[in-house]
Short mmCIF file of C-alpha atoms in Angstrom, two decimals:
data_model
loop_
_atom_site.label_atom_id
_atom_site.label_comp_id
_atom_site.label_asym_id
_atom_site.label_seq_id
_atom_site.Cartn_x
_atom_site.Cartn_y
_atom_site.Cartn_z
CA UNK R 96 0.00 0.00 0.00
CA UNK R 97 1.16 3.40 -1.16
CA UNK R 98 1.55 6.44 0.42
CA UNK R 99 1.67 9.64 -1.56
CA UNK R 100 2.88 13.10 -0.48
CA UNK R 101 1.95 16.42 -2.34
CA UNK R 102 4.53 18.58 -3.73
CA UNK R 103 2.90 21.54 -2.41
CA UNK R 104 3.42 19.97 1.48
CA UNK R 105 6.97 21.08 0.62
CA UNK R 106 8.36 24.85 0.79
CA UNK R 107 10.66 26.26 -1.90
CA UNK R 108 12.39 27.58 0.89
CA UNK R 109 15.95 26.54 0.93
CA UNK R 110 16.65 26.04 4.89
CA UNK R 111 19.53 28.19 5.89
CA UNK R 112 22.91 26.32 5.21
CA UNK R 113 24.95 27.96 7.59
CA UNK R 114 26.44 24.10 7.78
CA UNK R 115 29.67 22.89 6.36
CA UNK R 116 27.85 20.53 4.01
CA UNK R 117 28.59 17.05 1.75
CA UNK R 118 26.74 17.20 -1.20
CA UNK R 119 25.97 13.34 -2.41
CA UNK R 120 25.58 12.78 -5.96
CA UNK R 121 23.07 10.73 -8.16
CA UNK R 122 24.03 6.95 -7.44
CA UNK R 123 26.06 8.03 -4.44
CA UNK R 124 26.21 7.61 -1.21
CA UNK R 125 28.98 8.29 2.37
CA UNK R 126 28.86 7.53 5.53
CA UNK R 127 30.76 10.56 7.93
CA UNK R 128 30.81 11.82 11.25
CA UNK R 129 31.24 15.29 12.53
CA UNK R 130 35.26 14.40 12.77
CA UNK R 131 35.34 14.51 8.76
CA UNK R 132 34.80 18.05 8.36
CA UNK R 133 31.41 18.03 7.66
CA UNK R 134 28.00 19.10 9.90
CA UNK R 135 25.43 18.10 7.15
CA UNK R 136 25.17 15.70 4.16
CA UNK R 137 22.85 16.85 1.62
CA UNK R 138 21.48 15.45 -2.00
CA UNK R 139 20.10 17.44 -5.07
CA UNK R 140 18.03 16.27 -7.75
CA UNK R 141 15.24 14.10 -6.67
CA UNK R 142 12.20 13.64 -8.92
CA UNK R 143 12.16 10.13 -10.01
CA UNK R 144 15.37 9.18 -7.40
CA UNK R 145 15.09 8.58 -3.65
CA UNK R 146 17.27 9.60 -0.70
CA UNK R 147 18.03 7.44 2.18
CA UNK R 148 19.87 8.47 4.84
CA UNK R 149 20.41 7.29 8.81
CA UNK R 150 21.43 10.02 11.29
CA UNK R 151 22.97 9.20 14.68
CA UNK R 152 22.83 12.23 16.35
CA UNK R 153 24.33 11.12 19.46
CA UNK R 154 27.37 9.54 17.99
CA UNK R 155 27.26 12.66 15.53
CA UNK R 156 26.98 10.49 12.20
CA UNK R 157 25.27 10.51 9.43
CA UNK R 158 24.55 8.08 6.31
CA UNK R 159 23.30 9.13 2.81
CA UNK R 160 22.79 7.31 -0.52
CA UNK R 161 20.76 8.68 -3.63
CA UNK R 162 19.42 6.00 -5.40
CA UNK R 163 18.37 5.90 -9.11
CA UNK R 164 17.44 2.47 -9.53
CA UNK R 165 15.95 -0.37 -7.53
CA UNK R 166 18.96 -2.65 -8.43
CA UNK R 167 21.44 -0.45 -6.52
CA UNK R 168 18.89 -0.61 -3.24
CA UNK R 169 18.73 -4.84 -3.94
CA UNK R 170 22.33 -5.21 -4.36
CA UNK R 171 24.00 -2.77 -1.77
CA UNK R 172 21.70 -1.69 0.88
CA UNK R 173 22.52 -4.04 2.97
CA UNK R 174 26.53 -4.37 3.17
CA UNK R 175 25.96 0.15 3.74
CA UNK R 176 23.15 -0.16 6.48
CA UNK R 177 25.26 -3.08 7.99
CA UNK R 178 28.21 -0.52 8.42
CA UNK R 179 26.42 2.10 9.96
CA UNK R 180 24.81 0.08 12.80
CA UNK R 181 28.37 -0.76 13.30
CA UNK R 182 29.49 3.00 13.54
CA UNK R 183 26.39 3.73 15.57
CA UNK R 184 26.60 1.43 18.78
CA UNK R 185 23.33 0.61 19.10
CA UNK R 186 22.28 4.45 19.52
CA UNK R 187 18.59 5.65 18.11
CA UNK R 188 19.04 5.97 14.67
CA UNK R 189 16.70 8.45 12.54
CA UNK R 190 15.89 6.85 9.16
CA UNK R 191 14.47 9.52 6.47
CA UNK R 192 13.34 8.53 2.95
CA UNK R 193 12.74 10.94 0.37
CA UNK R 194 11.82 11.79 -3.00
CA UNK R 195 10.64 9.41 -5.89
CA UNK R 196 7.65 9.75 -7.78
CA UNK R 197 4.29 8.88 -7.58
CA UNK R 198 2.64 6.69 -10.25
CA UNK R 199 6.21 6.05 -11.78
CA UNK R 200 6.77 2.83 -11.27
CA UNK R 201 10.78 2.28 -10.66
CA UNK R 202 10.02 5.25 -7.97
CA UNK R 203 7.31 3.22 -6.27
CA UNK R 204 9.41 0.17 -5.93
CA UNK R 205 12.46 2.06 -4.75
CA UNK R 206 9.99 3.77 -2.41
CA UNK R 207 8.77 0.15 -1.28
CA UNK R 208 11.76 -1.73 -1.00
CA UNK R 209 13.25 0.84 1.25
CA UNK R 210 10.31 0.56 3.40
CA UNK R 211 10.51 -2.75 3.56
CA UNK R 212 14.03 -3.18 4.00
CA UNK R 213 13.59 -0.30 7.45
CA UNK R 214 10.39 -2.56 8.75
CA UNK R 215 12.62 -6.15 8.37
CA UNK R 216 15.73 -4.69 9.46
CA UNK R 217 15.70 -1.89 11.30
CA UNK R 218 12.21 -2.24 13.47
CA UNK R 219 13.67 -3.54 16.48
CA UNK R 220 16.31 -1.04 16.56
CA UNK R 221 15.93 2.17 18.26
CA UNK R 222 14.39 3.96 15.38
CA UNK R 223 12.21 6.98 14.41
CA UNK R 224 11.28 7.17 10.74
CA UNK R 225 10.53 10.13 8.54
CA UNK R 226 8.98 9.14 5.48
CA UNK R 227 8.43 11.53 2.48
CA UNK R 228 8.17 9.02 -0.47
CA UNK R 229 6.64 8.68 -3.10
CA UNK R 230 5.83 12.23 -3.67
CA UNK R 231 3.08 13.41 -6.38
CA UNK R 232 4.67 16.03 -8.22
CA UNK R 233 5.19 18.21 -12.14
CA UNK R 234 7.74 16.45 -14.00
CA UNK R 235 10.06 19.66 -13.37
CA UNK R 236 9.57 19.84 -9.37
CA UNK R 237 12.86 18.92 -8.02
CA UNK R 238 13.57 18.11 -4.23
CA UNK R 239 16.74 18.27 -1.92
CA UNK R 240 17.24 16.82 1.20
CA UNK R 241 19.62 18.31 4.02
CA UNK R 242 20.42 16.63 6.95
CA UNK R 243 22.80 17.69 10.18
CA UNK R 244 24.64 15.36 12.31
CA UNK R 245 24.58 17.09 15.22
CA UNK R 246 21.30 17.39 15.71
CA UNK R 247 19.64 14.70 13.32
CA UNK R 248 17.39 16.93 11.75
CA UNK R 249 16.39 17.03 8.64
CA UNK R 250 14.61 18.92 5.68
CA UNK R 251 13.43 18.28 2.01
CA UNK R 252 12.25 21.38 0.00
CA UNK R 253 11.82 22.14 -3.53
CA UNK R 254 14.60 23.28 -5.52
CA UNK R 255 15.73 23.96 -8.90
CA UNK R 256 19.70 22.33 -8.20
CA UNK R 257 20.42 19.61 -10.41
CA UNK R 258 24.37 19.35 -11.02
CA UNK R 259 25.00 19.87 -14.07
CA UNK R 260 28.51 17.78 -13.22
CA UNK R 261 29.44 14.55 -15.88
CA UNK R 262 29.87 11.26 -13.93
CA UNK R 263 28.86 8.01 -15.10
CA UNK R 264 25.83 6.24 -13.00
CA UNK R 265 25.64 3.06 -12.42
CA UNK R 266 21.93 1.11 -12.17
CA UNK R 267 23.15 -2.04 -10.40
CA UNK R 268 26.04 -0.35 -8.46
CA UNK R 269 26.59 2.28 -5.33
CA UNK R 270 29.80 4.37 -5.19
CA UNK R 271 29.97 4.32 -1.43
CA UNK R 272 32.71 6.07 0.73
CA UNK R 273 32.99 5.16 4.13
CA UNK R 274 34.76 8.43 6.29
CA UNK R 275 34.22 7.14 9.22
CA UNK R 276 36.16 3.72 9.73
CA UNK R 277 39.95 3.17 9.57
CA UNK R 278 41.15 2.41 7.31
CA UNK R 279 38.69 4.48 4.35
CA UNK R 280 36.18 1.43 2.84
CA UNK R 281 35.42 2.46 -0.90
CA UNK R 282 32.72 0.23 -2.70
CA UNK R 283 32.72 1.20 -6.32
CA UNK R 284 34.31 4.44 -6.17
CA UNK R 285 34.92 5.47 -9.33
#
């Protein structure tokens, strides 16, 4: 069963990024702490993608992978999620999905997979989950996501920000970068 947000739930309002922030790229996805440099992670460019991110704000860390196809969620969501529960010591965890679109099918399974994945994996833990997927939207409306360690709050708005940056996306793959352990884990860094 489906849940569907309305674009106009969401402000155009960029929240005030007066945070040193990561910005995580179509078919990316890192895993840092406050230690790295970095307050916030954030991800541009969701209309048909989906954000996922887990936020430990009491071990100040922070997960965040932007998903483009359902293959990537299958094939690496677990081996990611596994690492942060390591990172986070059993601490309450705040899981946010975000994006996708309504009525487009790859959208609604990435939507539902990641739901599924939180209620089979993640229920027992020490969890509160923010859902804002699928969303009914134009096929222009854009969405971001920010979201700060420190405090493990986190906002998705409308915006025009796509990067206009050429990197080659991968529909079965995740380039993940792990800034947390010792030594740096890369999974398909490219």
């Amino acid at each position: 069963m489906f849940s569907f947000f309305q674009a106009s739930d969401y402000s155009n309002f960029v929240p005030q990024k007066n945070v040193n922030a990561f910005n995580v790229r179509t078919g990316q996805g890192i895993m840092l702490n406050l230690n790295s440099g970095y307050e916030a992670l954030e991800t541009h460019g969701l209309r048909t993608c989906v954000a996922f991110a887990l936020i430990c704000p009491s071990q100040e860390l922070a997960l965040l992978v932007h998903f483009f196809h359902p293959d990537q969620i299958k094939n690496n969501l677990s081996n990611i999620v596994k690492q942060f529960l390591e990172e986070s010591k059993n601490e309450p965890i705040i899981c946010h999905i975000a994006g996708g679109r309504s009525f487009f099918s790859i959208s609604e399974d990435m939507c539902e997979l990641l739901k599924k994945y939180v209620q089979e994996h993640l229920s027992g833990s020490n969890l509160k989950l923010r859902l804002n997927a699928p969303i009914i939207a134009q096929d222009d409306d854009t969405f971001s996501l920010l979201a700060n360690l420190k405090t493990g709050d986190s906002s998705v708005y409308l915006t025009q920000h796509i990067s206009q940056e050429e990197y080659e996306v991968s529909n079965d793959k995740v380039d993940f970068v792990n800034l947390v352990s010792k030594p740096q884990t890369q999974i398909n860094f490219k």
